[in-house]
Coordinates of C-alpha atoms in Angstrom, one line a residue:
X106 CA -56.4 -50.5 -5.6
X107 CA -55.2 -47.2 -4.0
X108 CA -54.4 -48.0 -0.3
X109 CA -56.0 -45.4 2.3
X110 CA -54.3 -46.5 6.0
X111 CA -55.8 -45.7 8.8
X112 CA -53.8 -46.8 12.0
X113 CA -55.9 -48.5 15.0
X114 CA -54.4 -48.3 18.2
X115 CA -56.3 -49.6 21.6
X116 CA -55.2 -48.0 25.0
X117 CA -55.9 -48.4 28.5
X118 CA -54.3 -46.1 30.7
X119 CA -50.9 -45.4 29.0
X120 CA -51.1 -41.4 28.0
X121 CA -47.4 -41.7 28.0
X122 CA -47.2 -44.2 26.0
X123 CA -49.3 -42.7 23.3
X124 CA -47.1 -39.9 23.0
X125 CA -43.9 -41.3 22.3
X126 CA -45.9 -43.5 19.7
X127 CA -47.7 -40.0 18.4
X128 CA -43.9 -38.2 18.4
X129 CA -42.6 -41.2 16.0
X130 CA -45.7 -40.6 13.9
X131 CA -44.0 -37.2 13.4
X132 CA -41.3 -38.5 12.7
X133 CA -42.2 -40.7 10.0
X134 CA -40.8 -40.2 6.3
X135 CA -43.9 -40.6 4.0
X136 CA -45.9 -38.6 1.5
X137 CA -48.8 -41.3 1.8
X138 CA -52.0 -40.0 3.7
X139 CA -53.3 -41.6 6.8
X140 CA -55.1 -41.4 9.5
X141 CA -54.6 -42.1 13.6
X142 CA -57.9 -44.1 15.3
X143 CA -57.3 -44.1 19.1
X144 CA -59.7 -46.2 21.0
X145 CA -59.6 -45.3 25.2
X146 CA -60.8 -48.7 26.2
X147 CA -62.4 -47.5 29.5
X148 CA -59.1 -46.2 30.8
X149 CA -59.1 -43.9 34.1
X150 CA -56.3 -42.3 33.1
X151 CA -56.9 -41.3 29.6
X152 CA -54.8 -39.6 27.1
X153 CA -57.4 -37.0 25.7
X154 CA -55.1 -34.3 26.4
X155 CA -51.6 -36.2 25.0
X156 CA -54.2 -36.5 21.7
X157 CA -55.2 -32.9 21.8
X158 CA -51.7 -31.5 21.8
X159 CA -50.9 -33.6 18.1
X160 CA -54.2 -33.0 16.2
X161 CA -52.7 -29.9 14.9
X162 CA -50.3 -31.8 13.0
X163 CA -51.6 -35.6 13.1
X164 CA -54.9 -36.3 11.5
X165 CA -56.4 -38.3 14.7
X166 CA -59.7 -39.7 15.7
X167 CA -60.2 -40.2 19.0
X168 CA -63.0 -42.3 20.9
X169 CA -63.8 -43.2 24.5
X170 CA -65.4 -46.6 25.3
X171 CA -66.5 -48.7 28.6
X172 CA -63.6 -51.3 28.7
X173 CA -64.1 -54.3 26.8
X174 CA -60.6 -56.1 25.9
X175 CA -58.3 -55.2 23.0
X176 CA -59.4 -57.0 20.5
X177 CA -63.3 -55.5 20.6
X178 CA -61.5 -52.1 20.9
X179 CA -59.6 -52.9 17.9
X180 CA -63.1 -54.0 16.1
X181 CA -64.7 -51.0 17.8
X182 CA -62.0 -48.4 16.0
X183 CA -62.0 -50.4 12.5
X184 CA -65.7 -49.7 12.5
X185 CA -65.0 -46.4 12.8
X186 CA -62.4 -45.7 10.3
X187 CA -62.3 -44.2 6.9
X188 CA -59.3 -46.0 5.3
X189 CA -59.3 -49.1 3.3
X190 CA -56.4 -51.0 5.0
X191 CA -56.0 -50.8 8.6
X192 CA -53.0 -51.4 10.9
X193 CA -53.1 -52.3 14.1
X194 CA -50.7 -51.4 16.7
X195 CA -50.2 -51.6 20.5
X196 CA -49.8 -48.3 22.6
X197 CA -46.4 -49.5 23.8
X198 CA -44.8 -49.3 20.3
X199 CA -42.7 -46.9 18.4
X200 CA -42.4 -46.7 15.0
X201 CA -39.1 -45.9 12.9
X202 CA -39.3 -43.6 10.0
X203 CA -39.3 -45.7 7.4
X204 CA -42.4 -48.0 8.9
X205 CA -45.0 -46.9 6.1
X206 CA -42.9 -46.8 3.2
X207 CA -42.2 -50.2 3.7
X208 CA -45.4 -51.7 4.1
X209 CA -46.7 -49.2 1.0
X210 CA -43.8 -51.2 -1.0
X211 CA -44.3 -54.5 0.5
X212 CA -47.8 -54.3 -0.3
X213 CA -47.4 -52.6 -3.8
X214 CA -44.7 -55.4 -5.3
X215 CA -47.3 -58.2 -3.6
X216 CA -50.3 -57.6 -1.9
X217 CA -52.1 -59.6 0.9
X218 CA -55.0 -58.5 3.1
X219 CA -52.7 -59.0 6.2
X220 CA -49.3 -58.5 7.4
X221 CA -47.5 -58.7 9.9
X222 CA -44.2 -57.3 11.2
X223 CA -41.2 -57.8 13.7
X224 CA -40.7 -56.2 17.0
X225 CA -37.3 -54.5 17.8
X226 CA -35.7 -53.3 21.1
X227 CA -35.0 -50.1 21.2
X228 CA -31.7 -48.9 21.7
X229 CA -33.1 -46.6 24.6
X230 CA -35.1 -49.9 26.1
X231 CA -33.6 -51.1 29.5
X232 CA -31.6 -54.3 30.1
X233 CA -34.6 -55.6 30.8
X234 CA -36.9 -55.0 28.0
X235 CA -33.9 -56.1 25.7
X236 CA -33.6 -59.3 27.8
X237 CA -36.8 -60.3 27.3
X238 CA -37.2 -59.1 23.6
X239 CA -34.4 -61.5 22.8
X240 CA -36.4 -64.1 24.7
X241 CA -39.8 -63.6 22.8
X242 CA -37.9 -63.2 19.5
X243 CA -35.3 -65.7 18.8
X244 CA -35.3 -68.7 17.0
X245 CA -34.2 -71.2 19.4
X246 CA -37.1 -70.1 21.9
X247 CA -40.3 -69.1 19.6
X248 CA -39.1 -70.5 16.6
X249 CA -39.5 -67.2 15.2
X250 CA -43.1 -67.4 15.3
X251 CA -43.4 -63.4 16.3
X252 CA -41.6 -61.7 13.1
X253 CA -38.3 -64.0 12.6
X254 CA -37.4 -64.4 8.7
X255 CA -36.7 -67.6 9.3
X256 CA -40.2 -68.6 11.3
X257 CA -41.3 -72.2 11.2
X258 CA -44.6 -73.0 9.4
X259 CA -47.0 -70.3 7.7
X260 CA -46.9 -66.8 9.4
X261 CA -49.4 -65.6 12.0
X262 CA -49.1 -61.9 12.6
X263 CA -49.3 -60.4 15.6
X264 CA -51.6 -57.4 16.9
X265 CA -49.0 -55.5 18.2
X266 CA -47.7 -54.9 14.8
X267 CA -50.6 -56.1 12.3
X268 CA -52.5 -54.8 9.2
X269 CA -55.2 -56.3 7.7
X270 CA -57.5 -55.0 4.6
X271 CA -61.2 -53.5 5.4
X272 CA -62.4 -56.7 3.5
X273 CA -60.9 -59.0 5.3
X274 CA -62.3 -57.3 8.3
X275 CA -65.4 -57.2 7.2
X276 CA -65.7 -60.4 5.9
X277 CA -64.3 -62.3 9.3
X278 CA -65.8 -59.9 11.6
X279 CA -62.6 -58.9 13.0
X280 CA -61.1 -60.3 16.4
X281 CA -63.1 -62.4 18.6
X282 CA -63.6 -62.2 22.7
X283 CA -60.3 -64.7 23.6
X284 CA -57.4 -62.7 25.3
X285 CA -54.9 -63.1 24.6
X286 CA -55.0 -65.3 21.5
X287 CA -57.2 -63.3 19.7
X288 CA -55.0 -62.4 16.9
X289 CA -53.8 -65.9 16.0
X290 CA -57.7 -66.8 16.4
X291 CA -58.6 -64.2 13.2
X292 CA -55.3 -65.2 11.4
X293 CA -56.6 -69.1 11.1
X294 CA -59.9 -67.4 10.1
X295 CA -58.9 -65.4 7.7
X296 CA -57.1 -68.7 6.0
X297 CA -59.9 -70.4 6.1
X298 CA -62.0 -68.0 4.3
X299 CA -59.2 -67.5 1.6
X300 CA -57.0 -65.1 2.8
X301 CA -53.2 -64.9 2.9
X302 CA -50.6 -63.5 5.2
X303 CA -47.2 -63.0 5.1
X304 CA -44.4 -61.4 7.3
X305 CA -42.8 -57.9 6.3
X306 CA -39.5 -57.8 7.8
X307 CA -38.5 -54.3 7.3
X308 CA -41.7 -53.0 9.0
X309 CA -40.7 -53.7 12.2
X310 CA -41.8 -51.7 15.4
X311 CA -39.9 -51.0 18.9
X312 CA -42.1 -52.8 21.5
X313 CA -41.0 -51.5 24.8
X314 CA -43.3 -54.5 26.3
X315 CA -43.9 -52.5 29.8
X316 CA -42.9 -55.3 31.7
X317 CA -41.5 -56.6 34.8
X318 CA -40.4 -60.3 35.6
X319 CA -44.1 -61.1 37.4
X320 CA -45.5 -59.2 34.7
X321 CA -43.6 -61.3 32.0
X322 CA -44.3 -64.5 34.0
X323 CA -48.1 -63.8 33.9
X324 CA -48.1 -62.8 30.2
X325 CA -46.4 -65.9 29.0
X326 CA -48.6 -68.1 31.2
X327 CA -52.0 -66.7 29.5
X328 CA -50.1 -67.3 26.5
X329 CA -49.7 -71.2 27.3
X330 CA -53.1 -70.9 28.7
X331 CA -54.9 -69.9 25.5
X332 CA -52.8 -72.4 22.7
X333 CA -55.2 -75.4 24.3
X334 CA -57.9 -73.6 23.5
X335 CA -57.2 -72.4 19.7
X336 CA -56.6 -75.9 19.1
X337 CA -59.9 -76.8 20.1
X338 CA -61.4 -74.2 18.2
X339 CA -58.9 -74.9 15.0
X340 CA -57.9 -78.3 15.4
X341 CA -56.1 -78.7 12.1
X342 CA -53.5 -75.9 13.4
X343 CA -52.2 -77.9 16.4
X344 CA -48.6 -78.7 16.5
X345 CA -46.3 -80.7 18.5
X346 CA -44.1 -77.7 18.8
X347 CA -46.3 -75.9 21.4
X348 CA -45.6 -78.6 23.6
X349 CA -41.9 -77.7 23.9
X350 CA -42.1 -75.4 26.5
X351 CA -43.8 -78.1 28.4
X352 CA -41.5 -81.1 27.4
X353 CA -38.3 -78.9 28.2
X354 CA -40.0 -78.2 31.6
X355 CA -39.9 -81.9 32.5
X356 CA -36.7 -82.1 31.0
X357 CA -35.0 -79.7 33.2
X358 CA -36.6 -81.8 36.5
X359 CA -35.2 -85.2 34.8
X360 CA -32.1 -84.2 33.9
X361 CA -31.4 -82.8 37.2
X362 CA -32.8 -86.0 38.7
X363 CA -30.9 -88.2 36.5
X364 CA -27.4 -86.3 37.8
X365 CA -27.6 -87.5 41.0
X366 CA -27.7 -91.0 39.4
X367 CA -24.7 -90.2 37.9
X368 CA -26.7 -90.0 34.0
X369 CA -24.6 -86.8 32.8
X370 CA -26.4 -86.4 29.4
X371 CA -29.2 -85.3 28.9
X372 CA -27.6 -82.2 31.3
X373 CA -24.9 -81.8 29.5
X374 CA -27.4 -81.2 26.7
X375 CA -29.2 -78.6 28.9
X376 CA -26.0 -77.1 29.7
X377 CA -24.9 -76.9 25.4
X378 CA -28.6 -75.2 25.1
X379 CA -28.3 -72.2 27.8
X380 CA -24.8 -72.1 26.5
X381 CA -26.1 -71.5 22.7
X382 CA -28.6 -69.2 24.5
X383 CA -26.2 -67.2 25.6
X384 CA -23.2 -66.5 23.7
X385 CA -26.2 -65.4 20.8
X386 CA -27.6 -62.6 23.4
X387 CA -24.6 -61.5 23.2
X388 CA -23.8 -61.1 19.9
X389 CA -27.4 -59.7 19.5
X390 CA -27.4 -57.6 22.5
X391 CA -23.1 -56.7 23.0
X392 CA -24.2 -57.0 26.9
X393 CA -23.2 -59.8 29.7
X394 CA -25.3 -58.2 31.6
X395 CA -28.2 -58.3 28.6
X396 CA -27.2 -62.2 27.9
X397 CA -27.2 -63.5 31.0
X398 CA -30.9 -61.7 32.1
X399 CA -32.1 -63.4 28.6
X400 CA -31.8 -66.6 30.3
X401 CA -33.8 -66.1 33.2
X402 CA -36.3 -64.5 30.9
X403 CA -36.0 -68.0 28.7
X404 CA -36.4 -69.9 32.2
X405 CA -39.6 -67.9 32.8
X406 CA -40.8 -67.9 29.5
X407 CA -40.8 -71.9 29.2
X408 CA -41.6 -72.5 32.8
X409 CA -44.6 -69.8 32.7
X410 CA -46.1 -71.0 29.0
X411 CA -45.6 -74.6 29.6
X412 CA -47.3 -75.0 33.3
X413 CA -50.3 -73.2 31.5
X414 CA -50.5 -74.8 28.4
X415 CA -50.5 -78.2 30.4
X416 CA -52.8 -76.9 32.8
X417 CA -55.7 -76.3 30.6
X418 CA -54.9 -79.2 28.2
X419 CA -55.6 -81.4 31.0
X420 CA -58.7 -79.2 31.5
X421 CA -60.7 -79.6 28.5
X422 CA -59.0 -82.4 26.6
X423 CA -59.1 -84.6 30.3
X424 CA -61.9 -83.7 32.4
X425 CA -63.8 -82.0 29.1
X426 CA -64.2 -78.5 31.0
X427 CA -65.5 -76.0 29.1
X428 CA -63.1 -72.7 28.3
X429 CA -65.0 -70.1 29.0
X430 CA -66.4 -71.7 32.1
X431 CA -63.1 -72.9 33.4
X432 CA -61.0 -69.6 32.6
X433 CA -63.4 -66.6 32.3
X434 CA -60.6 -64.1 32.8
X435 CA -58.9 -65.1 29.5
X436 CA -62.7 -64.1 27.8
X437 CA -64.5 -60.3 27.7

């Protein structure tokens, strides 16, 4: 099958974002064809005139919508594209170069009808956007489970950084209303209806992840928030790995309890873990400054996704609250 691209990119008031993103489309080093679907997702800000300034030299289809979450705006711009294959990427990425001929051979030497791929920092990023990419990437915090080669259990890709065939699409009716969650919500429904995904390593993006620590903090916490609720919805997936976050939570209390009854241990354990933590951030990052912001971001990250993931466990598994009832703001 010849592979048509078309690339489907959500936004909400970020016309500067879009243009960096559009400027490494530029910049890209393939003879492949594709196309560029841009979905204003009710934005006030748009970026209709960032798009008008590339469409002389990007093929680009651009479409304004009332604002209705990212993954309908996703479904909303596969509907309307021409290509075959689609990938899906967030406004606040930037591709390198080399981004489509990898997929193209990825996909060539062994094809699945989705992918996904790592994100990168950036060596422009701040200290903080590095911090906290180390923190969402590593092993010994996500297990790898956002683009690590070495990621426990079967790979779920991510939207940020996500392709999937127009069958597939078509045939699972693309992402649901859950935010966020919505893209590990289509991956477990495109494996049950027969579908397989797999990790590309070399097509990694930079995802600047506009972020400050509050912002972080809230982000990980709807992450937490929404786990409970995909393992309602798909209770073969659950694992006793997404209640780490939780368990280290109450670890860090005990241990600090347990101190001042002279029980050294289990800190000393904590101590050998933020210790691990760190001298790796700075190998990866060749900052102190980097390493040391990568534990508060690991702090946040933990505190932030396991107080939510408890939160609405004891919800609907306790008081048997329905989801979308309980939390509207995590539905559209």
């Amino acid at each position: 099958m010849q592979l048509q691209f078309s690339f489907i990119i959500p936004v909400y008031n970020r016309p500067d974002e879009i243009e960096e993103l559009l400027q490494s489309f530029k910049a890209l080093d393939t003879l492949v064809n594709y196309e560029i679907v841009i979905i204003e997702d009710g934005s006030s800000i748009t970026c209709e005139s960032v798009v008008k300034e590339f469409n002389s030299v990007l093929n680009i289809s651009y479409y304004i919508k009332p604002n209705s979450g990212p993954g309908d705006s996703r479904n909303y711009g596969m509907n309307k594209a021409n290509g075959n294959y689609f990938i899906i990427l967030d406004s606040d990425c930037i591709l390198p170069k080399q981004y489509l001929v990898e997929v193209l051979k990825s996909l060539e030497a062994d094809y699945v009808d989705c992918f996904g791929g790592p994100d990168a920092a950036h060596q422009s990023f701040s200290n903080l956007q590095k911090a906290i990419n180390f923190s969402m990437t590593s092993f010994i915090t996500t297990g790898g489970i956002r683009g690590n080669k070495k990621s426990v259990g079967k790979f779920q890709p991510r939207s940020f950084n996500m392709g999937i065939s127009k069958e597939a699409f078509k045939s699972t009716n693309g992402f649901g209303h859950i935010h966020p969650g919505e893209d590990p919500d289509l991956t477990i429904r495109l494996w049950n209806a027969g579908y397989k995904t797999k990790l590309i390593p070399e097509a990694y993006v930079y995802h600047k992840r506009r972020i400050s620590w509050s912002k972080f903090y809230t982000q990980v916490n709807k992450f937490g928030m929404v786990r409970p609720i995909l393992n309602l919805w798909h209770p073969e997936t659950k694992k006793i790995t997404y209640w780490f976050p939780t368990l280290f939570c109450i670890g860090v209390i005990a241990s600090t309890i347990l101190a001042f009854f002279n029980i050294f241990l289990p800190f000393v354990l904590l101590f050998g873990y933020y210790l691990l933590a760190l001298v790796l951030a700075l190998i990866q990052t060749k900052s102190i400054i980097i390493a040391i912001q990568a534990l508060i971001a690991i702090n946040i990250q933990f505190y932030g996704y396991g107080t939510g993931f408890l939160k609405v466990t004891i919800a609907i598994r306790v008081f048997n609250k329905k989801p979308e009832e309980a939390f509207p703001k995590l539905f559209f």
